[in-house]
């Protein structure tokens, strides 16, 4: 019974992740005229990768307006892939959380 439950749970989790990734790639986009928090987190993660710490994007002063763990979760993707125009690596990273 425990194996059956583990298998069912694995299928549900994988299906949910697949649905979230497809939705993120196919449906969501960053409108150029209305930036969301994603722009903030990606820009702040680039500042951390550059060694500037938690800086308020576009102002370059210390900041604590947004939760730091979200930014820290995106830092590895930013360090590995940089910040492409579509921020896809960062958005996919957030799908895993």
Coordinates of N, CA and C in Angstrom, one line a residue:
X1 N 0.8 -1.2 0.0 CA 0.0 0.0 0.0 C 0.9 1.3 0.0
X2 N 2.0 1.2 0.7 CA 2.9 2.4 0.8 C 3.5 2.7 -0.6
X3 N 3.8 1.6 -1.3 CA 4.4 1.8 -2.6 C 3.4 2.4 -3.6
X4 N 2.2 1.9 -3.5 CA 1.1 2.4 -4.4 C 0.9 3.9 -4.1
X5 N 0.9 4.3 -2.8 CA 0.7 5.7 -2.5 C 1.9 6.5 -3.0
X6 N 3.1 6.0 -2.8 CA 4.3 6.8 -3.3 C 4.3 6.9 -4.8
X7 N 3.8 5.9 -5.5 CA 3.7 6.0 -6.9 C 2.7 7.0 -7.3
X8 N 1.5 7.0 -6.7 CA 0.4 7.9 -7.0 C 0.9 9.4 -6.7
X9 N 1.5 9.5 -5.6 CA 2.0 10.9 -5.2 C 3.0 11.4 -6.2
X10 N 3.9 10.5 -6.6 CA 4.9 10.9 -7.6 C 4.3 11.3 -8.9
X11 N 3.3 10.6 -9.3 CA 2.6 10.9 -10.6 C 1.9 12.3 -10.5
X12 N 1.3 12.5 -9.3 CA 0.6 13.8 -9.1 C 1.6 15.0 -9.1
X13 N 2.7 14.8 -8.4 CA 3.7 15.8 -8.3 C 4.4 16.1 -9.6
X14 N 4.7 15.0 -10.4 CA 5.3 15.2 -11.7 C 4.3 15.9 -12.7
X15 N 3.0 15.5 -12.6 CA 2.0 16.2 -13.4 C 1.8 17.6 -13.1
X16 N 1.8 17.9 -11.8 CA 1.7 19.4 -11.4 C 2.9 20.2 -11.9
X17 N 4.1 19.6 -11.7 CA 5.3 20.3 -12.2 C 5.3 20.5 -13.7
X18 N 4.9 19.5 -14.4 CA 4.8 19.6 -15.9 C 3.8 20.7 -16.3
X19 N 2.6 20.7 -15.6 CA 1.6 21.7 -15.9 C 2.1 23.1 -15.6
X20 N 2.8 23.2 -14.5 CA 3.4 24.6 -14.2 C 4.4 25.0 -15.2
X21 N 5.3 24.1 -15.6 CA 6.3 24.5 -16.6 C 5.7 24.9 -17.9
X22 N 4.7 24.1 -18.4 CA 4.0 24.4 -19.6 C 3.3 25.8 -19.5
X23 N 2.7 26.0 -18.4 CA 2.0 27.3 -18.2 C 3.0 28.4 -18.2
X24 N 4.1 28.3 -17.5 CA 5.1 29.3 -17.5 C 5.7 29.6 -18.8
X25 N 6.0 28.6 -19.6 CA 6.6 28.8 -20.9 C 5.6 29.3 -21.9
X26 N 4.4 28.7 -21.9 CA 3.5 29.0 -23.0 C 2.6 30.2 -22.8
X27 N 2.2 30.5 -21.5 CA 1.2 31.5 -21.3 C 1.8 32.7 -20.7
X28 N 2.6 32.6 -19.7 CA 3.1 33.8 -19.0 C 4.1 34.5 -19.8
X29 N 4.1 35.8 -19.8 CA 5.1 36.6 -20.4 C 5.2 37.9 -19.6
X30 N 6.3 38.6 -19.7 CA 6.6 39.8 -19.0 C 6.2 41.0 -20.0
X31 N 5.0 41.6 -19.7 CA 4.6 42.7 -20.6 C 5.6 43.8 -20.4
X32 N 6.0 44.4 -21.5 CA 7.1 45.5 -21.5 C 6.6 46.7 -20.8
X33 N 5.3 47.0 -20.8 CA 4.7 48.2 -20.3 C 4.3 48.1 -18.8
X34 N 4.3 46.9 -18.3 CA 3.9 46.7 -16.9 C 4.8 45.6 -16.2
X35 N 5.9 46.0 -15.6 CA 6.8 45.1 -15.0 C 6.2 44.5 -13.7
X36 N 6.5 43.2 -13.5 CA 6.0 42.6 -12.3 C 7.2 42.4 -11.3
X37 N 6.9 41.7 -10.2 CA 8.0 41.5 -9.2 C 9.1 40.7 -9.8
X38 N 8.9 39.9 -10.8 CA 9.9 39.0 -11.4 C 11.1 39.9 -11.9
X39 N 10.8 41.0 -12.5 CA 11.8 41.9 -12.9 C 12.7 42.4 -11.7
X40 N 12.0 42.7 -10.6 CA 12.7 43.1 -9.4 C 13.7 42.0 -8.9
X41 N 13.1 40.8 -8.8 CA 13.9 39.7 -8.3 C 15.1 39.3 -9.2
X42 N 14.9 39.3 -10.5 CA 16.0 39.0 -11.4 C 17.0 40.1 -11.4
X43 N 16.6 41.4 -11.4 CA 17.6 42.4 -11.3 C 18.4 42.4 -10.0
X44 N 17.7 42.1 -8.9 CA 18.4 42.1 -7.6 C 19.3 40.9 -7.6
X45 N 18.9 39.7 -8.2 CA 19.8 38.6 -8.2 C 21.1 38.9 -9.0
X46 N 20.9 39.6 -10.1 CA 22.1 40.0 -10.9 C 23.1 40.9 -10.0
X47 N 22.5 41.8 -9.2 CA 23.3 42.6 -8.3 C 24.1 41.7 -7.3
X48 N 23.5 40.7 -6.8 CA 24.2 39.7 -5.9 C 25.2 39.0 -6.6
X49 N 25.0 38.5 -7.9 CA 26.0 37.8 -8.6 C 27.2 38.7 -8.9
X50 N 26.9 40.0 -9.2 CA 27.9 41.0 -9.4 C 28.7 41.4 -8.2
X51 N 28.2 40.9 -7.0 CA 28.9 41.2 -5.7 C 28.5 42.5 -5.1
X52 N 27.3 43.1 -5.5 CA 26.8 44.3 -5.0 C 25.9 44.1 -3.8
X53 N 25.5 42.9 -3.5 CA 24.6 42.6 -2.4 C 23.1 42.9 -2.8
X54 N 22.3 43.1 -1.7 CA 20.9 43.4 -1.9 C 20.8 44.9 -2.2
X55 N 20.7 45.2 -3.5 CA 20.6 46.6 -3.9 C 19.2 46.8 -4.5
X56 N 18.6 47.9 -4.3 CA 17.3 48.2 -4.9 C 17.6 48.5 -6.4
X57 N 16.9 47.7 -7.3 CA 17.2 47.8 -8.7 C 16.9 49.2 -9.2
X58 N 17.8 49.7 -10.1 CA 17.7 50.9 -10.7 C 18.0 52.2 -9.9
X59 N 18.2 52.0 -8.6 CA 18.5 53.1 -7.7 C 19.9 52.9 -7.1
X60 N 20.4 51.7 -6.9 CA 21.7 51.3 -6.4 C 21.8 51.8 -4.9
X61 N 20.9 51.5 -4.1 CA 21.0 51.7 -2.7 C 20.5 50.4 -2.0
X62 N 20.9 50.2 -0.7 CA 20.5 49.0 0.0 C 19.0 48.9 0.0
X63 N 18.5 47.6 0.0 CA 17.0 47.5 -0.1 C 16.6 46.2 0.7
X64 N 15.4 46.3 1.3 CA 14.8 45.2 2.0 C 13.3 45.2 1.8
X65 N 12.8 45.6 0.6 CA 11.4 45.7 0.4 C 10.8 44.4 0.0
X66 N 11.5 43.5 -0.6 CA 11.0 42.2 -1.0 C 11.7 41.1 -0.2
X67 N 11.1 39.9 -0.1 CA 11.6 38.8 0.7 C 13.0 38.4 0.1
X68 N 14.0 38.3 0.9 CA 15.3 37.9 0.3 C 15.5 36.5 -0.2
X69 N 14.7 35.6 0.4 CA 14.9 34.2 0.0 C 14.4 33.9 -1.5
X70 N 13.5 34.7 -1.9 CA 13.0 34.6 -3.3 C 14.2 35.0 -4.2
X71 N 14.8 36.1 -3.9 CA 16.0 36.5 -4.7 C 17.1 35.5 -4.6
X72 N 17.4 35.0 -3.4 CA 18.5 34.0 -3.3 C 18.2 32.7 -4.0
X73 N 16.9 32.3 -4.2 CA 16.5 31.1 -4.9 C 16.8 31.3 -6.4
X74 N 16.8 32.5 -6.9 CA 17.0 32.8 -8.3 C 18.5 33.0 -8.6
X75 N 19.3 33.3 -7.6 CA 20.7 33.6 -7.8 C 21.5 32.5 -8.6
X76 N 21.3 31.2 -8.3 CA 22.0 30.2 -9.1 C 21.7 30.2 -10.6
X77 N 20.4 30.4 -10.9 CA 20.1 30.5 -12.4 C 20.7 31.7 -13.0
X78 N 20.7 32.8 -12.3 CA 21.3 34.0 -12.8 C 22.8 33.9 -13.0
X79 N 23.5 33.2 -12.0 CA 24.9 33.0 -12.1 C 25.3 32.1 -13.3
X80 N 24.4 31.1 -13.5 CA 24.7 30.1 -14.6 C 24.3 30.7 -16.0
X81 N 23.2 31.3 -16.1 CA 22.7 31.7 -17.4 C 22.6 33.2 -17.7
X82 N 23.0 34.0 -16.7 CA 22.8 35.5 -16.9 C 21.3 35.8 -16.8
X83 N 21.0 37.0 -17.4 CA 19.6 37.4 -17.4 C 19.2 37.6 -18.9
X84 N 18.7 36.5 -19.5 CA 18.2 36.7 -20.9 C 16.9 37.6 -20.9
X85 N 16.6 38.0 -22.1 CA 15.4 38.9 -22.2 C 14.1 38.3 -21.7
X86 N 14.0 37.0 -21.8 CA 12.7 36.4 -21.4 C 12.8 35.8 -19.9
X87 N 13.9 36.0 -19.3 CA 14.1 35.5 -17.9 C 13.6 34.0 -17.7
X88 N 13.7 33.2 -18.7 CA 13.2 31.9 -18.7 C 13.9 31.0 -17.6
X89 N 15.3 31.1 -17.5 CA 15.9 30.2 -16.4 C 15.4 30.6 -15.0
X90 N 15.2 31.9 -14.8 CA 14.7 32.3 -13.5 C 13.3 31.9 -13.2
X91 N 12.5 32.0 -14.3 CA 11.1 31.6 -14.1 C 10.9 30.1 -13.9
X92 N 11.8 29.3 -14.6 CA 11.7 27.8 -14.4 C 12.2 27.4 -13.1
X93 N 13.2 28.2 -12.6 CA 13.7 27.9 -11.2 C 12.5 28.1 -10.2
X94 N 11.7 29.1 -10.4 CA 10.6 29.4 -9.5 C 9.5 28.3 -9.6
X95 N 9.5 27.6 -10.8 CA 8.5 26.5 -10.9 C 8.9 25.4 -10.0
X96 N 10.2 25.2 -9.7 CA 10.6 24.1 -8.9 C 10.3 24.3 -7.4
X97 N 10.1 25.6 -7.0 CA 9.9 25.9 -5.6 C 8.5 25.7 -5.2

